[in-house]
PDB file of C-alpha atoms in Angstrom:
ATOM      1  CA  MET A1435     184.004 222.374 150.223  1.00 82.00           C
ATOM      2  CA  LYS A1436     185.531 221.303 153.493  1.00 85.00           C
ATOM      3  CA  LEU A1437     188.983 222.382 154.065  1.00 90.00           C
ATOM      4  CA  ILE A1438     189.549 220.884 157.645  1.00 90.00           C
ATOM      5  CA  GLU A1439     190.007 217.301 158.078  1.00 88.00           C
ATOM      6  CA  GLU A1440     188.870 215.708 161.599  1.00 92.00           C
ATOM      7  CA  TYR A1441     190.088 212.420 163.002  1.00 92.00           C
ATOM      8  CA  THR A1442     188.671 210.553 166.041  1.00 92.00           C
ATOM      9  CA  TYR A1443     189.118 207.037 167.481  1.00 93.00           C
ATOM     10  CA  ASP A1444     186.850 205.736 170.180  1.00 91.00           C
ATOM     11  CA  LYS A1445     187.589 202.018 169.971  1.00 93.00           C
ATOM     12  CA  GLU A1446     190.153 200.316 172.238  1.00 94.00           C
ATOM     13  CA  GLY A1447     193.867 200.044 171.228  1.00 93.00           C
ATOM     14  CA  TYR A1448     196.214 201.821 168.768  1.00 90.00           C
ATOM     15  CA  ASN A1449     195.045 203.483 165.609  1.00 90.00           C
ATOM     16  CA  PRO A1450     197.358 205.679 163.247  1.00 89.00           C
ATOM     17  CA  SER A1451     194.692 208.119 162.142  1.00 90.00           C
ATOM     18  CA  LEU A1452     196.663 210.524 160.186  1.00 89.00           C
ATOM     19  CA  ILE A1453     199.556 209.475 157.979  1.00 88.00           C
ATOM     20  CA  SER A1454     201.179 211.970 155.992  1.00 89.00           C
ATOM     21  CA  LYS A1455     204.464 212.616 154.012  1.00 89.00           C
ATOM     22  CA  GLY A1456     207.106 211.981 156.732  1.00 90.00           C
ATOM     23  CA  TRP A1457     204.976 211.871 159.964  1.00 92.00           C
ATOM     24  CA  GLN A1458     201.801 210.253 161.487  1.00 92.00           C
ATOM     25  CA  ILE A1459     199.338 211.002 164.298  1.00 94.00           C
ATOM     26  CA  ALA A1460     197.835 208.063 166.164  1.00 94.00           C
ATOM     27  CA  PHE A1461     195.356 207.456 168.958  1.00 96.00           C
ATOM     28  CA  LEU A1462     196.138 204.935 171.592  1.00 96.00           C
ATOM     29  CA  ASN A1463     193.151 204.279 173.858  1.00 97.00           C
ATOM     30  CA  TYR A1464     192.981 202.079 177.028  1.00 97.00           C
ATOM     31  CA  THR A1465     193.001 198.484 176.258  1.00 95.00           C
ATOM     32  CA  ALA A1466     193.943 195.373 178.718  1.00 96.00           C
ATOM     33  CA  THR A1467     197.053 194.834 176.615  1.00 93.00           C
ATOM     34  CA  GLU A1468     198.318 198.330 177.559  1.00 95.00           C
ATOM     35  CA  SER A1469     197.942 197.825 181.283  1.00 96.00           C
ATOM     36  CA  LEU A1470     200.717 197.767 183.858  1.00 96.00           C
ATOM     37  CA  ASP A1471     199.923 194.176 184.350  1.00 95.00           C
ATOM     38  CA  SER A1472     200.211 193.384 180.636  1.00 96.00           C
ATOM     39  CA  ILE A1473     203.595 194.590 180.146  1.00 97.00           C
ATOM     40  CA  ASP A1474     206.087 191.949 179.054  1.00 97.00           C
ATOM     41  CA  LYS A1475     208.263 193.816 176.755  1.00 97.00           C
ATOM     42  CA  LEU A1476     209.754 197.174 175.906  1.00 97.00           C
ATOM     43  CA  ASP A1477     210.140 198.696 172.517  1.00 96.00           C
ATOM     44  CA  ILE A1478     212.821 200.956 170.619  1.00 96.00           C
ATOM     45  CA  HIS A1479     212.424 202.728 167.188  1.00 94.00           C
ATOM     46  CA  LEU A1480     215.616 203.152 165.213  1.00 93.00           C
ATOM     47  CA  GLU A1481     214.385 206.026 163.079  1.00 91.00           C
ATOM     48  CA  THR A1482     212.235 208.305 164.994  1.00 90.00           C
ATOM     49  CA  ASP A1483     211.576 210.008 168.135  1.00 94.00           C
ATOM     50  CA  GLU A1484     208.197 209.328 169.433  1.00 95.00           C
ATOM     51  CA  ALA A1485     205.918 212.025 171.132  1.00 96.00           C
ATOM     52  CA  PHE A1486     203.234 211.227 173.564  1.00 97.00           C
ATOM     53  CA  ILE A1487     200.339 213.599 174.638  1.00 98.00           C
ATOM     54  CA  LEU A1488     197.824 212.367 177.285  1.00 97.00           C
ATOM     55  CA  LEU A1489     194.368 213.139 176.620  1.00 97.00           C
ATOM     56  CA  SER A1490     192.375 211.863 179.220  1.00 96.00           C
ATOM     57  CA  GLY A1491     192.752 209.504 182.157  1.00 96.00           C
ATOM     58  CA  GLN A1492     196.039 208.218 183.629  1.00 95.00           C
ATOM     59  CA  ALA A1493     199.394 206.782 182.173  1.00 97.00           C
ATOM     60  CA  ALA A1494     202.767 206.397 182.937  1.00 97.00           C
ATOM     61  CA  LEU A1495     205.560 206.934 180.275  1.00 97.00           C
ATOM     62  CA  ILE A1496     208.510 204.379 180.916  1.00 97.00           C
ATOM     63  CA  ALA A1497     212.005 205.053 179.379  1.00 97.00           C
ATOM     64  CA  ALA A1498     214.776 202.541 179.692  1.00 97.00           C
ATOM     65  CA  LYS A1499     218.517 202.167 179.444  1.00 96.00           C
ATOM     66  CA  ILE A1500     219.431 198.600 178.876  1.00 95.00           C
ATOM     67  CA  THR A1501     222.942 197.301 179.638  1.00 91.00           C
ATOM     68  CA  GLU A1502     224.259 193.739 179.812  1.00 87.00           C
ATOM     69  CA  ARG A1503     223.800 193.698 183.504  1.00 85.00           C
ATOM     70  CA  ASP A1504     221.250 196.715 184.393  1.00 88.00           C
ATOM     71  CA  ILE A1505     217.934 198.266 183.183  1.00 94.00           C
ATOM     72  CA  THR A1506     217.658 201.814 184.404  1.00 92.00           C
ATOM     73  CA  TYR A1507     214.198 203.455 184.088  1.00 94.00           C
ATOM     74  CA  ASP A1508     213.012 206.904 183.901  1.00 95.00           C
ATOM     75  CA  ILE A1509     209.210 206.942 184.642  1.00 96.00           C
ATOM     76  CA  VAL A1510     206.709 209.847 184.633  1.00 96.00           C
ATOM     77  CA  ASP A1511     203.006 209.960 185.608  1.00 95.00           C
ATOM     78  CA  MET A1512     201.864 211.707 182.603  1.00 96.00           C
ATOM     79  CA  LYS A1513     199.970 215.197 182.951  1.00 96.00           C
ATOM     80  CA  GLN A1514     197.151 216.068 180.569  1.00 96.00           C
ATOM     81  CA  TYR A1515     198.402 218.277 177.457  1.00 96.00           C
ATOM     82  CA  VAL A1516     202.032 218.010 177.923  1.00 97.00           C
ATOM     83  CA  ILE A1517     204.153 216.688 175.408  1.00 97.00           C
ATOM     84  CA  TYR A1518     206.695 213.960 176.338  1.00 97.00           C
ATOM     85  CA  ASN A1519     209.235 212.939 173.821  1.00 97.00           C
ATOM     86  CA  ILE A1520     211.054 209.299 173.742  1.00 97.00           C
ATOM     87  CA  PRO A1521     214.396 210.193 171.650  1.00 97.00           C
ATOM     88  CA  VAL A1522     215.103 207.853 168.766  1.00 95.00           C
ATOM     89  CA  ASN A1523     216.987 204.546 170.244  1.00 96.00           C
ATOM     90  CA  THR A1524     215.475 204.712 173.539  1.00 97.00           C
ATOM     91  CA  TRP A1525     213.688 201.793 174.932  1.00 97.00           C
ATOM     92  CA  HIS A1526     210.249 202.497 176.051  1.00 97.00           C
ATOM     93  CA  LYS A1527     206.625 201.461 176.981  1.00 97.00           C
ATOM     94  CA  ILE A1528     203.555 203.215 178.333  1.00 97.00           C
ATOM     95  CA  ALA A1529     201.351 201.800 180.924  1.00 97.00           C
ATOM     96  CA  MET A1530     197.743 202.782 180.533  1.00 96.00           C
ATOM     97  CA  TYR A1531     194.802 202.768 183.210  1.00 95.00           C
ATOM     98  CA  PRO A1532     191.142 202.310 182.244  1.00 95.00           C
ATOM     99  CA  GLY A1533     189.582 205.390 180.436  1.00 95.00           C
ATOM    100  CA  SER A1534     193.081 206.782 179.438  1.00 96.00           C
ATOM    101  CA  LYS A1535     193.579 207.929 175.776  1.00 97.00           C
ATOM    102  CA  VAL A1536     197.039 209.229 174.511  1.00 98.00           C
ATOM    103  CA  CYS A1537     197.905 210.967 171.152  1.00 97.00           C
ATOM    104  CA  ILE A1538     201.353 209.613 169.594  1.00 96.00           C
ATOM    105  CA  ILE A1539     203.435 211.549 167.033  1.00 95.00           C
ATOM    106  CA  GLU A1540     206.157 209.770 165.175  1.00 92.00           C
ATOM    107  CA  LYS A1541     207.635 209.364 161.704  1.00 90.00           C
ATOM    108  CA  HIS A1542     205.162 207.713 159.091  1.00 86.00           C
ATOM    109  CA  LEU A1543     204.755 203.974 159.045  1.00 80.00           C
ATOM    110  CA  THR A1544     206.823 203.525 162.354  1.00 82.00           C
ATOM    111  CA  HIS A1545     203.981 200.922 163.569  1.00 80.00           C
ATOM    112  CA  LEU A1546     204.693 198.646 160.626  1.00 80.00           C
ATOM    113  CA  SER A1547     208.511 198.380 160.422  1.00 84.00           C
ATOM    114  CA  ASP A1548     210.675 200.685 162.960  1.00 86.00           C
ATOM    115  CA  PHE A1549     210.747 198.583 166.015  1.00 91.00           C
ATOM    116  CA  LYS A1550     212.489 196.093 167.997  1.00 95.00           C
ATOM    117  CA  PHE A1551     211.379 194.515 171.245  1.00 96.00           C
ATOM    118  CA  TYR A1552     213.245 193.612 174.575  1.00 96.00           C
ATOM    119  CA  HIS A1553     211.332 190.874 176.579  1.00 96.00           C
ATOM    120  CA  LEU A1554     211.369 191.365 180.171  1.00 96.00           C
ATOM    121  CA  SER A1555     212.043 188.429 182.552  1.00 94.00           C
ATOM    122  CA  THR A1556     209.536 187.754 185.324  1.00 95.00           C
ATOM    123  CA  GLU A1557     211.702 189.691 187.903  1.00 94.00           C
ATOM    124  CA  GLN A1558     212.110 192.580 185.678  1.00 94.00           C
ATOM    125  CA  LYS A1559     208.523 192.732 185.173  1.00 95.00           C
ATOM    126  CA  GLU A1560     208.012 192.792 189.020  1.00 95.00           C
ATOM    127  CA  VAL A1561     210.613 195.522 189.279  1.00 94.00           C
ATOM    128  CA  LEU A1562     208.898 197.621 186.626  1.00 95.00           C
ATOM    129  CA  LYS A1563     205.365 197.099 188.004  1.00 95.00           C
ATOM    130  CA  LYS A1564     206.581 198.165 191.542  1.00 94.00           C
ATOM    131  CA  GLU A1565     208.490 201.193 190.127  1.00 93.00           C
ATOM    132  CA  VAL A1566     205.407 202.441 188.095  1.00 95.00           C
ATOM    133  CA  ASN A1567     203.170 202.029 191.159  1.00 93.00           C
ATOM    134  CA  ARG A1568     205.791 204.077 193.133  1.00 91.00           C
ATOM    135  CA  CYS A1569     205.995 206.868 190.332  1.00 89.00           C
ATOM    136  CA  ILE A1570     202.185 207.073 190.158  1.00 87.00           C
ATOM    137  CA  LYS A1571     201.896 207.152 193.918  1.00 82.00           C
ATOM    138  CA  ASN A1572     204.458 209.884 194.387  1.00 79.00           C
ATOM    139  CA  SER A1573     203.379 211.659 190.818  1.00 71.00           C
ATOM    140  CA  LYS A1574     206.838 212.588 190.021  1.00 51.00           C
ATOM    141  CA  ILE A1575     209.669 211.385 187.757  1.00 48.00           C
ATOM    142  CA  ILE A1576     211.176 208.168 189.108  1.00 47.00           C
ATOM    143  CA  THR A1577     214.608 206.911 188.411  1.00 50.00           C
ATOM    144  CA  ALA A1578     215.266 202.994 189.230  1.00 51.00           C
ATOM    145  CA  SER A1579     217.867 200.640 188.303  1.00 50.00           C
ATOM    146  CA  LEU A1580     217.881 196.995 188.413  1.00 52.00           C
ATOM    147  CA  HIS A1581     221.365 194.964 188.493  1.00 51.00           C
ATOM    148  CA  TYR A1582     221.606 191.418 187.373  1.00 51.00           C
ATOM    149  CA  SER A1583     223.735 188.918 188.846  1.00 44.00           C
TER     150      SER A1583
END
């Protein structure tokens, strides 16, 4: 009789591997759609925090505060085995690099219904890309703001 369950995921992309009462654990493995060059929107969850753990490779975690005229970013070059939490009602995205693997912990079934998107303009995408690259280069938390005219 086996009492310990095991979950792995070696394919590209997102896979909620363990869904239990009230919470779920997913793997997010690098895929081109999660690369910095592919980011075209941020997402938000209205019912849950979302925790991220970098298992391997390199990824930048992006949080954002959006107002009518500004986007302010907090960006961190993730360190392996550190738990990063994005609080409920916080815009966010992860920029992944080839070979990276991330574990995500959140309220169960979040991936099916608890999300909204903020689509970035071309200018906003360029600013975000620049700031993520600066963060990765400096390997520290970066705060940046974009003001619209």
